[in-house]
CSV table of C-alpha atoms and ligand atoms in Angstrom, one decimal:
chain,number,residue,atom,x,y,z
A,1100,UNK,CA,0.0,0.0,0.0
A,1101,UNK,CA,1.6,3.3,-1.1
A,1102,UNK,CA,0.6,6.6,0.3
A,1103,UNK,CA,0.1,9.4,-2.5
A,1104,UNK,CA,2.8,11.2,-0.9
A,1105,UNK,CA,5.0,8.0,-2.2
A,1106,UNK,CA,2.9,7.9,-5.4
A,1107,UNK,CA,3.9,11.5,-5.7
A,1108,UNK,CA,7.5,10.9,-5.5
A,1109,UNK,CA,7.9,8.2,-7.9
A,1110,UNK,CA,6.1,10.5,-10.4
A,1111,UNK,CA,9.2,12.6,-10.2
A,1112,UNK,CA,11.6,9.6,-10.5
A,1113,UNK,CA,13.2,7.9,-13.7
A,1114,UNK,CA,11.5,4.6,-13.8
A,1115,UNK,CA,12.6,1.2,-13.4
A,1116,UNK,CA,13.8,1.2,-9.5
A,1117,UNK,CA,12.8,-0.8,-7.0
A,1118,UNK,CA,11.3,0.5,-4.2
A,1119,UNK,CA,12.4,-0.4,-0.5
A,1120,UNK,CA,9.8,0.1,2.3
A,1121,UNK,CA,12.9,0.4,5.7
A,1122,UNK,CA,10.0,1.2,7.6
A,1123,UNK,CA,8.6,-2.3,7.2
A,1124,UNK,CA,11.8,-3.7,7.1
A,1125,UNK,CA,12.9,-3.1,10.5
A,1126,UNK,CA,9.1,-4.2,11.7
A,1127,UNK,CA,9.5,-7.3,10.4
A,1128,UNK,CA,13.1,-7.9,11.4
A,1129,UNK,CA,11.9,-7.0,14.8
A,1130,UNK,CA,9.0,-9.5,14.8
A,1131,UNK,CA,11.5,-11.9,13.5
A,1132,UNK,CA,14.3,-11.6,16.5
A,1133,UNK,CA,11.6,-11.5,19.6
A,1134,UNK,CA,9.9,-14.7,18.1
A,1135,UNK,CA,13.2,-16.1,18.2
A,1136,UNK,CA,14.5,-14.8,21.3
A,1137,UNK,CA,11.4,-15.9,23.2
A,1138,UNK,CA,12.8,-19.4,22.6
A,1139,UNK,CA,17.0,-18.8,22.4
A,1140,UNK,CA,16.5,-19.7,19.0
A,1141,UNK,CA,20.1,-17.8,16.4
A,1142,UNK,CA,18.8,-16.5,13.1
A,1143,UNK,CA,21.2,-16.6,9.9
A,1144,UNK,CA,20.2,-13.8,7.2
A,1145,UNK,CA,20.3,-16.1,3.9
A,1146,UNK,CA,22.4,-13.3,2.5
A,1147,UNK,CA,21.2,-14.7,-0.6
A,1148,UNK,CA,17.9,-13.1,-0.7
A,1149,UNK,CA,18.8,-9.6,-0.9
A,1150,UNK,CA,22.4,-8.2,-0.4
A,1151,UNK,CA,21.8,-4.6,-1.2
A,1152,UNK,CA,24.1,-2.6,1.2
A,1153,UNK,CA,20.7,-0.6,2.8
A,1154,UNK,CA,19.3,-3.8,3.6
A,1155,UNK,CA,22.3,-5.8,5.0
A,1156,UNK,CA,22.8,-2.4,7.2
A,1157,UNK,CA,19.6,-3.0,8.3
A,1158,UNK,CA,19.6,-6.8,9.1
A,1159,UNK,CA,23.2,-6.6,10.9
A,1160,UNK,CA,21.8,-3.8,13.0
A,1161,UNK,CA,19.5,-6.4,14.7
A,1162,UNK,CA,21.9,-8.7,15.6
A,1163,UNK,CA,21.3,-11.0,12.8
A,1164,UNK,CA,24.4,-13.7,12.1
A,1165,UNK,CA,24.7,-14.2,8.1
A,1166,UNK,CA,24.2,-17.6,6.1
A,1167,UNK,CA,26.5,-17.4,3.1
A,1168,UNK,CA,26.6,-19.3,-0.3
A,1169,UNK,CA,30.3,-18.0,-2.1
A,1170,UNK,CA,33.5,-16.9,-0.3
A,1171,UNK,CA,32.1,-13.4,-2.1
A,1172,UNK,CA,29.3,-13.5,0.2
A,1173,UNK,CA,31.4,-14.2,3.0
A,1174,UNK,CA,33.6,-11.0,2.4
A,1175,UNK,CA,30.7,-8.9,2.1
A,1176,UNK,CA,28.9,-10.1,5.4
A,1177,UNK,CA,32.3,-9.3,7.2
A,1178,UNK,CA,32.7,-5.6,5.2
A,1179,UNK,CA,28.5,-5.1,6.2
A,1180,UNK,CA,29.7,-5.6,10.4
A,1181,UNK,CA,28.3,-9.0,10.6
A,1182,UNK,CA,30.1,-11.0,13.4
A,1183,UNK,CA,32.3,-13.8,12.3
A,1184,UNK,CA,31.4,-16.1,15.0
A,1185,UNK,CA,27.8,-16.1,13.5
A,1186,UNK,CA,28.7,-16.5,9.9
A,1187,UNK,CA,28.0,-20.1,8.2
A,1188,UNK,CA,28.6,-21.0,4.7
A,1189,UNK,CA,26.9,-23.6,2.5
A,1190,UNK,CA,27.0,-24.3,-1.0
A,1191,UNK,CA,27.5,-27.6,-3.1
A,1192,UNK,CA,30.6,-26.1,-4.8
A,1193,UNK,CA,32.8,-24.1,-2.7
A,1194,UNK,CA,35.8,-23.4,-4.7
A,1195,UNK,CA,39.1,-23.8,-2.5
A,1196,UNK,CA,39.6,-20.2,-3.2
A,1197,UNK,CA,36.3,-19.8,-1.1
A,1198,UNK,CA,37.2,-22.2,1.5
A,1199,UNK,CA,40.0,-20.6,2.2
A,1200,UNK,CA,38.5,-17.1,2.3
A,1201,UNK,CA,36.5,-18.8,5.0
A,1202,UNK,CA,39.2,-20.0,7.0
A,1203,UNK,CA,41.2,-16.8,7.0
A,1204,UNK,CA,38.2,-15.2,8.4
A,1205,UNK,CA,37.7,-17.8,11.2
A,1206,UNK,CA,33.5,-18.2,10.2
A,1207,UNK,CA,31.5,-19.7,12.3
A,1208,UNK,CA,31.1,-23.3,10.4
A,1209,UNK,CA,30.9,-24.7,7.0
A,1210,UNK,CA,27.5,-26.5,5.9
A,1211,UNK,CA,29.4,-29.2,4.4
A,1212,UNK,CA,27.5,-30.9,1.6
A,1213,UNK,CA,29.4,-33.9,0.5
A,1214,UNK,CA,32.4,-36.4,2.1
A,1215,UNK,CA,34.7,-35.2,-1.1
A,1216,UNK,CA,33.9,-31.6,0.3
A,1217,UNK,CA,34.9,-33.0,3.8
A,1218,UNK,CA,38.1,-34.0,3.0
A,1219,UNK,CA,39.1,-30.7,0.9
A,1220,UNK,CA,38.3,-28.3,3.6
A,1221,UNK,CA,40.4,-30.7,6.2
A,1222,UNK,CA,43.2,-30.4,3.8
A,1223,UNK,CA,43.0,-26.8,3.3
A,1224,UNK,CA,42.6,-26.2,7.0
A,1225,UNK,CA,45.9,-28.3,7.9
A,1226,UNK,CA,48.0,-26.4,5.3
A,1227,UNK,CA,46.8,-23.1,7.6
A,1228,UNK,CA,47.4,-24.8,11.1
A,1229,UNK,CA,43.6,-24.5,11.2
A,1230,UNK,CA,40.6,-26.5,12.6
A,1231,UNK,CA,37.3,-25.7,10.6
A,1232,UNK,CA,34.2,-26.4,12.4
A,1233,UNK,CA,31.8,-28.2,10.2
A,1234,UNK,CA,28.1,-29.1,10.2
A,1235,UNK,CA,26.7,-31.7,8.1
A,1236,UNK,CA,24.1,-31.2,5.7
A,1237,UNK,CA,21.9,-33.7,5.6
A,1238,UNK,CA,19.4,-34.2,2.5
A,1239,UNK,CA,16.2,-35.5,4.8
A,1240,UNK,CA,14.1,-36.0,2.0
A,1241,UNK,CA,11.4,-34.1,2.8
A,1242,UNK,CA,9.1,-32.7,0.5
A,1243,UNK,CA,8.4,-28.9,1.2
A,1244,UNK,CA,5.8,-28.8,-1.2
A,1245,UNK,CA,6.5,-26.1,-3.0
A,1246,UNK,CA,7.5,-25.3,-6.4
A,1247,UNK,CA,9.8,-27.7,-7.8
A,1248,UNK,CA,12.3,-25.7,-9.1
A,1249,UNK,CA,13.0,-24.3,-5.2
A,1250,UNK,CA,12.6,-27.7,-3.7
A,1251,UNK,CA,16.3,-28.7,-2.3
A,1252,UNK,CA,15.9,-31.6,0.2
A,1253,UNK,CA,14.4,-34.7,-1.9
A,1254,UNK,CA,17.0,-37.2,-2.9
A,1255,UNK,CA,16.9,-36.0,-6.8
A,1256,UNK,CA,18.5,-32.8,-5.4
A,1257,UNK,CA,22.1,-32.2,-6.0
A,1258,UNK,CA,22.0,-30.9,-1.9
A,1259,UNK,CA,23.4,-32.4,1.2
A,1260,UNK,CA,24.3,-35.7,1.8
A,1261,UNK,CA,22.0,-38.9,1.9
A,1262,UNK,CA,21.1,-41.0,5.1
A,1263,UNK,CA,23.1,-44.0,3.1
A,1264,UNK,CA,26.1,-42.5,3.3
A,1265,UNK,CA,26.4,-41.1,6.9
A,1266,UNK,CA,28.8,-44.6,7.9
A,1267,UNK,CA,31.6,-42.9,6.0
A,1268,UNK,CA,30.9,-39.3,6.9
A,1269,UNK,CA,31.6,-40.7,10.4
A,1270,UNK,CA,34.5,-42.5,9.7
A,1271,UNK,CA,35.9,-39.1,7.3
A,1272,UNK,CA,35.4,-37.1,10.4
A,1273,UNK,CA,37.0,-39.2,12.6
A,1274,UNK,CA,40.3,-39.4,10.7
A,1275,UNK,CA,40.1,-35.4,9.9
A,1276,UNK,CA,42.1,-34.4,12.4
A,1277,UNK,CA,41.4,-30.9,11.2
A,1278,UNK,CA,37.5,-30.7,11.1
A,1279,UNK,CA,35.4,-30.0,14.5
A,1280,UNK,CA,32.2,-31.1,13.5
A,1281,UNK,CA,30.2,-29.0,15.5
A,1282,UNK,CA,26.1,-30.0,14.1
A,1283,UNK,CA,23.5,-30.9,11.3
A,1284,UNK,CA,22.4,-28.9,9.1
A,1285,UNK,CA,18.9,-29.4,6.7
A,1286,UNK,CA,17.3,-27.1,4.1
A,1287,UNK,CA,14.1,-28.6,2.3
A,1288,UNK,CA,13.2,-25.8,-0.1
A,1289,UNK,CA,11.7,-21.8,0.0
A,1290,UNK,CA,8.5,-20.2,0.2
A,1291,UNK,CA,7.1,-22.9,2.3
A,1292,UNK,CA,3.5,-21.9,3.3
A,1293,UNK,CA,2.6,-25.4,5.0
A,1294,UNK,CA,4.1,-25.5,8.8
A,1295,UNK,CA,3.2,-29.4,8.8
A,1296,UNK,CA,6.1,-29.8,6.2
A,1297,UNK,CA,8.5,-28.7,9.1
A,1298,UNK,CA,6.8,-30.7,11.8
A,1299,UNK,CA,8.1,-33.5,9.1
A,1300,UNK,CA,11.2,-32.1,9.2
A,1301,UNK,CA,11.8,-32.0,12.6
A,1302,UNK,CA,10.8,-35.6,13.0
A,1303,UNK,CA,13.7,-35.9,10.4
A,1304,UNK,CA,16.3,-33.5,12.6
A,1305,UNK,CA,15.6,-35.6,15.7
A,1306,UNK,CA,16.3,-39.1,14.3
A,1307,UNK,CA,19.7,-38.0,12.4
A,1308,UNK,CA,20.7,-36.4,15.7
A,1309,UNK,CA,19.6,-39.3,17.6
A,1310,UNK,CA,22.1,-41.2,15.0
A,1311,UNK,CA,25.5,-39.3,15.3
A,1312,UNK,CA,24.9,-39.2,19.0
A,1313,UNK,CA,24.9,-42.9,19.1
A,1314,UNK,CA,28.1,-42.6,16.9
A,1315,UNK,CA,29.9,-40.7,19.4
A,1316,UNK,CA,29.2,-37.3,18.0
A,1317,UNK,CA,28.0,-34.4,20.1
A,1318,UNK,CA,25.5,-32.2,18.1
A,1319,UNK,CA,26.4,-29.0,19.5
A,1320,UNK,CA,23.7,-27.2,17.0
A,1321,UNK,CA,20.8,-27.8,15.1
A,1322,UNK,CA,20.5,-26.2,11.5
A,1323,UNK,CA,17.1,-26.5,10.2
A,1324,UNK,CA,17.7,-24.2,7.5
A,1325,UNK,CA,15.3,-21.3,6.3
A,1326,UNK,CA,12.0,-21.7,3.3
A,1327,UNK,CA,9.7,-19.7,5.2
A,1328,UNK,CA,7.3,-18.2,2.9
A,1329,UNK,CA,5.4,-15.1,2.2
A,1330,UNK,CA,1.9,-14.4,1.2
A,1331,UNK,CA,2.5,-13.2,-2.3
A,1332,UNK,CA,-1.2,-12.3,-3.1
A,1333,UNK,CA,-2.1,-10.3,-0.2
A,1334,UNK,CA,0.9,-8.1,0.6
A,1335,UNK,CA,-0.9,-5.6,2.5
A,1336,UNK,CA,-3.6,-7.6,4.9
A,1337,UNK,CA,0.3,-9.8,5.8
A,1338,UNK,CA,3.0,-7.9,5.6
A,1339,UNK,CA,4.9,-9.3,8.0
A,1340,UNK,CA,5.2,-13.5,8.4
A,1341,UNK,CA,3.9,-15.5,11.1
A,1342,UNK,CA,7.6,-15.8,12.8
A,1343,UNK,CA,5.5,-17.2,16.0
A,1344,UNK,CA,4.1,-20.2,14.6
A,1345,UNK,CA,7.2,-21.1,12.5
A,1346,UNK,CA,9.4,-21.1,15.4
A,1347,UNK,CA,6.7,-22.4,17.5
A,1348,UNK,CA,6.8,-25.5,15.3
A,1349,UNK,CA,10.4,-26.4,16.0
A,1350,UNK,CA,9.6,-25.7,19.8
A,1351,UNK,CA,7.2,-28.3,20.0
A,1352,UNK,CA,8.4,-31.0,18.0
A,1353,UNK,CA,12.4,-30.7,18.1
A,1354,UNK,CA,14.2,-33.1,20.6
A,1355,UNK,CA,16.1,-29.9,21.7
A,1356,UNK,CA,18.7,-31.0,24.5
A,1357,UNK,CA,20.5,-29.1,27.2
A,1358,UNK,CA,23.1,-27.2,25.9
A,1359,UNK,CA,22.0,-27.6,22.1
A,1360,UNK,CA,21.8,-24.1,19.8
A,1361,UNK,CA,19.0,-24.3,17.5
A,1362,UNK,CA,19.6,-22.1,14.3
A,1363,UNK,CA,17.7,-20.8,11.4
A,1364,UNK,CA,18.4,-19.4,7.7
A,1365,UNK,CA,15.9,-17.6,7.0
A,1366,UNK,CA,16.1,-14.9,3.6
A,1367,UNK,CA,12.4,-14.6,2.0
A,1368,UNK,CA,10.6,-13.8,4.7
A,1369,UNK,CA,12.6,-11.1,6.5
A,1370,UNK,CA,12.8,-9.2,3.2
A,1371,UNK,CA,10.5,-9.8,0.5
A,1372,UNK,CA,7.5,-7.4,1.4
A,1373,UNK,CA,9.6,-4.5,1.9
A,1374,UNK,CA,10.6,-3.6,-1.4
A,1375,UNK,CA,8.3,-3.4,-4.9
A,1376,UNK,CA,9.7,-3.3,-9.0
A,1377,UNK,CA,8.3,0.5,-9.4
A,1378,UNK,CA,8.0,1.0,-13.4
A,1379,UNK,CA,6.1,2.8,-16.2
A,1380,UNK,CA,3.7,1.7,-19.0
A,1381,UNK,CA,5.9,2.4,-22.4
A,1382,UNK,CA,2.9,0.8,-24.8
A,1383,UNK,CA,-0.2,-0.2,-24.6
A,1384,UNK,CA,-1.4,-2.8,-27.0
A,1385,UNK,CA,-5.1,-3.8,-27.8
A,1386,UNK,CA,-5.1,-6.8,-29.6
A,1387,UNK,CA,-8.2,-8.8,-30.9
A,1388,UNK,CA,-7.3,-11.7,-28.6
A,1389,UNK,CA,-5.2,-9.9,-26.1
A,1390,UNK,CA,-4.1,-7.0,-24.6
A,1391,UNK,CA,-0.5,-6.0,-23.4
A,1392,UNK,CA,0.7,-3.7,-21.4
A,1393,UNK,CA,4.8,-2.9,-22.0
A,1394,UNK,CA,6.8,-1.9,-19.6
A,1395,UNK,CA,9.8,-0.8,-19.0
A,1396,UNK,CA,11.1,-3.4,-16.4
A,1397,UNK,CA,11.4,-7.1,-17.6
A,1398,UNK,CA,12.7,-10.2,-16.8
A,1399,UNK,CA,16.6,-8.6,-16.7
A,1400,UNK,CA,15.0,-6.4,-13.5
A,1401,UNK,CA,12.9,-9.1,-12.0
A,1402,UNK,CA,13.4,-12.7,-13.1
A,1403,UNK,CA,11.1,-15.1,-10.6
A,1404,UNK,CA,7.9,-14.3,-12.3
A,1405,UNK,CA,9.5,-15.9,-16.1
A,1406,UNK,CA,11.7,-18.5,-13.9
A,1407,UNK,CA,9.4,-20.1,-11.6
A,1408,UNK,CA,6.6,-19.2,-12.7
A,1409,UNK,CA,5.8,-17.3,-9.4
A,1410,UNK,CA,2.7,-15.3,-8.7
A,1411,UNK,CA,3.9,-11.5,-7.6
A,1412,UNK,CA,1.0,-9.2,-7.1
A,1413,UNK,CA,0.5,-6.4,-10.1
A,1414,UNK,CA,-0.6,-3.2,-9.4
A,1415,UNK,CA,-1.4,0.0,-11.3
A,1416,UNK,CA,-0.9,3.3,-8.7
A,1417,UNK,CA,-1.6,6.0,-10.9
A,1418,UNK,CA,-5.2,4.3,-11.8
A,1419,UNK,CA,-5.8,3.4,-8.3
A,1420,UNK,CA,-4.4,6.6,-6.7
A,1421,UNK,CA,-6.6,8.0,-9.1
A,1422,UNK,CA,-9.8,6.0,-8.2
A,1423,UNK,CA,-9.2,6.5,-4.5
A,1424,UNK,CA,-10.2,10.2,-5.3
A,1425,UNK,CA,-13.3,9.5,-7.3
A,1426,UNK,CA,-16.8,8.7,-6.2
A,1427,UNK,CA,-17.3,5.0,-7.1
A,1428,UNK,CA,-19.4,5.3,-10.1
A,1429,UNK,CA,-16.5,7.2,-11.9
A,1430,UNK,CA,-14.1,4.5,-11.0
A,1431,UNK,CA,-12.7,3.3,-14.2
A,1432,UNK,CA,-13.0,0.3,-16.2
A,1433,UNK,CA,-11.7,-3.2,-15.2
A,1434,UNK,CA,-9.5,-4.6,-17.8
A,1435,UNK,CA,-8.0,-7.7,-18.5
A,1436,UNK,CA,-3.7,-7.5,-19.5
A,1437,UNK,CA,-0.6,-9.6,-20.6
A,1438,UNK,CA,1.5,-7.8,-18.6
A,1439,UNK,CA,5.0,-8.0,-20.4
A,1440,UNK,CA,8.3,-6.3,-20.3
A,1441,UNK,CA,10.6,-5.0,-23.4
A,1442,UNK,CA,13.4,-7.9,-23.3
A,1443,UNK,CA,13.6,-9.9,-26.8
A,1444,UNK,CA,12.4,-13.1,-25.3
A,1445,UNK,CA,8.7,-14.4,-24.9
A,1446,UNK,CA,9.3,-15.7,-21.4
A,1447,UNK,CA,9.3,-11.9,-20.7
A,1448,UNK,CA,6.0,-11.8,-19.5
A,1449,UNK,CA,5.2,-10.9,-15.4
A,1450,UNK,CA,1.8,-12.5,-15.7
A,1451,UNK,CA,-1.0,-12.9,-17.8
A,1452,UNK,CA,-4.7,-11.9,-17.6
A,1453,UNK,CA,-3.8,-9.5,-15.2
A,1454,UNK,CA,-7.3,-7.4,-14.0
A,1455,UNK,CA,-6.2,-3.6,-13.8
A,1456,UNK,CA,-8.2,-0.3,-14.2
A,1457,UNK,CA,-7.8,0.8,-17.9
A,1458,UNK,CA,-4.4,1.5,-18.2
A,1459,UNK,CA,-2.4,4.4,-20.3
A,1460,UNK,CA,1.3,5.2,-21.0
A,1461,UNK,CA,2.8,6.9,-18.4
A,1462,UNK,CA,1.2,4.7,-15.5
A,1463,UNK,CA,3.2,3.6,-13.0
A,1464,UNK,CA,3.5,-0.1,-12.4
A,1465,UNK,CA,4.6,-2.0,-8.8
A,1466,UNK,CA,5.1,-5.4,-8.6
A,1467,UNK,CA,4.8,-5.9,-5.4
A,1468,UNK,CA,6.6,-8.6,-2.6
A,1469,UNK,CA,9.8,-8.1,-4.6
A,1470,UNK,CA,12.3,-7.9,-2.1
A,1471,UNK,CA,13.4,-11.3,-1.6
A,1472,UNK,CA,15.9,-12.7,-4.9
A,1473,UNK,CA,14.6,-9.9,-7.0
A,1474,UNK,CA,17.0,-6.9,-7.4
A,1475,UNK,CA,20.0,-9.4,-6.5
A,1476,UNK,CA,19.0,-12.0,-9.5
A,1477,UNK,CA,19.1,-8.3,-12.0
A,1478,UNK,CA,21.4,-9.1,-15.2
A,1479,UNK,CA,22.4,-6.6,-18.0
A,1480,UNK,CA,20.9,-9.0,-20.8
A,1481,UNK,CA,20.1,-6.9,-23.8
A,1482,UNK,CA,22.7,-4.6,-22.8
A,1483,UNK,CA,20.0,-3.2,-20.3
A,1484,UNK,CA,21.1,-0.3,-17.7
A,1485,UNK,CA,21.6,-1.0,-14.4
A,1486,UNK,CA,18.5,-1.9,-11.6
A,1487,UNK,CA,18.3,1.5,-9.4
A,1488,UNK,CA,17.0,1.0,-5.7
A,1489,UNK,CA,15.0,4.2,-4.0
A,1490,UNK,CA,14.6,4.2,-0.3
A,1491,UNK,CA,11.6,5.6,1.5
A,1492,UNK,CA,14.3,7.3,3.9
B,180,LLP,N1,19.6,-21.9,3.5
B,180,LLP,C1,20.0,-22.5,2.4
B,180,LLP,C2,21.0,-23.6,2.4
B,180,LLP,C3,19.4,-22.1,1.1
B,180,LLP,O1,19.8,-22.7,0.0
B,180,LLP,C4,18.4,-21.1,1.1
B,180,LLP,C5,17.8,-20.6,-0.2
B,180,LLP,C6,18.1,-20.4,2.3
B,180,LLP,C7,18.7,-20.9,3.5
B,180,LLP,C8,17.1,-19.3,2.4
B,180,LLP,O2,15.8,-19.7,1.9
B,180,LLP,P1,14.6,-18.7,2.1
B,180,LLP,O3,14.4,-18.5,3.6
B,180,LLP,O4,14.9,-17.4,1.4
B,180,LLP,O5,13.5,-19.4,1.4
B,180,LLP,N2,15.5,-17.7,-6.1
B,180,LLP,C9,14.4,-18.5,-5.6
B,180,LLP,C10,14.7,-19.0,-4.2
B,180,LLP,C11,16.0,-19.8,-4.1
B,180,LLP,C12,16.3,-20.2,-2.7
B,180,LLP,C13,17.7,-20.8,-2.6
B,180,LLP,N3,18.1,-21.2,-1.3
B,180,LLP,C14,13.1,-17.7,-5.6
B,180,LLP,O6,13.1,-16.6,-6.1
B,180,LLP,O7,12.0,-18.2,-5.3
């Protein structure tokens, strides 16, 4: 929901940006760290989600620890303020340029995803005098029922390591003298709207902790990863995630034990709501079959829409503002649009059928819920300029 001082401001902007709500950021951050703190649970920011500098400012300030994916990502969580003792980094292919970025910065723990991987980072560790502390991540096979191209923890995935091999992980650590494994670490997909799926998953957590502790390990902490999703079709009535229930969830149904950290990875739903993909109408064109509307931003601004097929919520402000100030009967007509953006592909299309008030070159455009793997997933296909981010600060 913008106000029409917003709307105002964007009127005098160059068009596409997107749009970041810090107001609603910090809300939500805040609801996120006192659901958490109610139970000593530690949050990871998936750094993945969104890495613009505002926001990472923003995330760090709360006391946030950061949940990396590329040594790059490492770097930048330690140049944001981000506390080394709370950074993890996963990732099926850390390069040993990474792993050793890792190590010089003393990182919390690796989120080790295969025996191979194991035996690297114990290498690379004893050429530095080192110890690396290590969680293993485990592919539960648990389906998060969610869209398939973000599901991560069935065994088709190319994640974590399978129950069938955990004999030899525990004979790997065993001889490594320079590995500390410190946990287990699990992540069964995003934008998980079902809580029962991590009721399953805890069921999974507690028998795979139940197994290295009757191989001698101590599980120190328990990684259940992040997925939390967001409600993508009613941005304003749920702005902020129910961060109660989720955590309420692991609560009641993990085996936590005296001395255990239980620890969470969560990227979507601490940022997607706060920022919208603001852009103009270039064309409109009525077809016999169908109309588009053209816009200025595409798939090279905002990819998830054309690569997942996701729903994000379409909304014309300059229409709307404009009905707002009209007596009902004047509102105007409801139309039905392809809404598409200029790139030379046919995926590049945000959604089809889309119901708006008649629309006109010049409108503005937000698609809203954007703020989770939106401006960070940008490219320069086409040549195209740069994404530009406007604050409400
Ligand atoms: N932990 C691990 C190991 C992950 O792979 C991910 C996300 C997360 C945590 C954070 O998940 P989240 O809480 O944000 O769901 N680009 C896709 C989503 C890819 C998610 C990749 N992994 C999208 O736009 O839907």
């Amino acid at each position: 929901m913008f106000d029409t001082n917003t709307i105002s401001r964007f009127n005098t902007l160059e068009t596409p940006f997107y749009y970041y709500d810090l107001g609603l950021l910090y809300q939500t951050l805040n609801a996120c760290i006192t659901a958490a703190d109610k139970y000593g649970f530690h949050v990871h920011y998936a750094m993945k989600a969104n890495f613009n500098p505002k926001v990472l400012a923003a995330v760090q300030s709360v006391g946030f620890g950061a949940d990396c994916v590329s040594g790059n990502e490492v770097s930048a969580a330690i140049a944001n303020g981000f506390d080394k003792s709370k950074i993890v980094f996963a990732g099926v292919g850390k390069s040993d340029r990474e792993i050793n970025t890792a190590l010089d910065a003393d990182i919390f723990c690796f989120n080790v995803e295969s025996i191979q991987e194991l035996n690297i980072i114990n290498e690379l560790a004893k050429a530095k005098n080192k110890v690396a502390r290590v969680a293993i991540r485990i592919n539960p096979n648990v389906d998060a029922h969610t869209h398939h191209f973000i599901t991560t923890g069935l065994d088709e995935n190319k994640f974590g390591i399978n129950g069938w091999q955990l004999n030899e992980v525990a004979d790997t650590l065993r001889k490594c003298a320079n590995l500390q494994f410190v946990g287990i670490h699990f992540h069964i997909g995003s934008q998980i709207t079902d809580l029962e799926v991590y009721k399953s998953l805890c069921v999974r957590i507690n028998e795979m902790q139940d197994w290295f502790e009757d191989h001698g390990f101590q599980v120190k902490v328990l990684n259940t990863g992040g997925g939390l999703g967001v409600d993508y079709h009613n941005p304003d009535q749920n702005p902020v995630p129910d961060f109660e229930g989720y955590f309420k969830v692991f609560k009641d149904f993990l085996h936590i034990k005296s001395g255990q950290e239980v620890h969470f990875e969560l990227g979507r739903a601490l940022v997607a709501q706060s920022a919208s993909l603001i852009s103009r109408v270039l064309y409109v064109k009525n077809g016999q079959k169908k109309n588009f509307l053209i816009l200025d931003a595409g798939m090279t601004e905002l990819i998830r829409p054309m690569l997942y097929q996701a729903y994000m919520k379409i909304e014309n402000l300059t229409r709307e503002f404009e009905n707002e100030s009209q007596i009902s009967n004047l509102k105007s007509q409801i139309l039905k649009y392809d809404v598409v953006g200029p790139i030379c592909e046919s995926t590049d299309c945000f959604q089809k059928d889309v119901e708006l008030p008649e629309s006109f070159r010049g409108d503005l455009i937000a698609v809203r819920t954007a703020g989770a793997y939106g401006e960070v997933m940008a490219s320069r296909y086409n040549l195209r300029d740069g994404i530009q981010s406007v604050y409400s600060d």
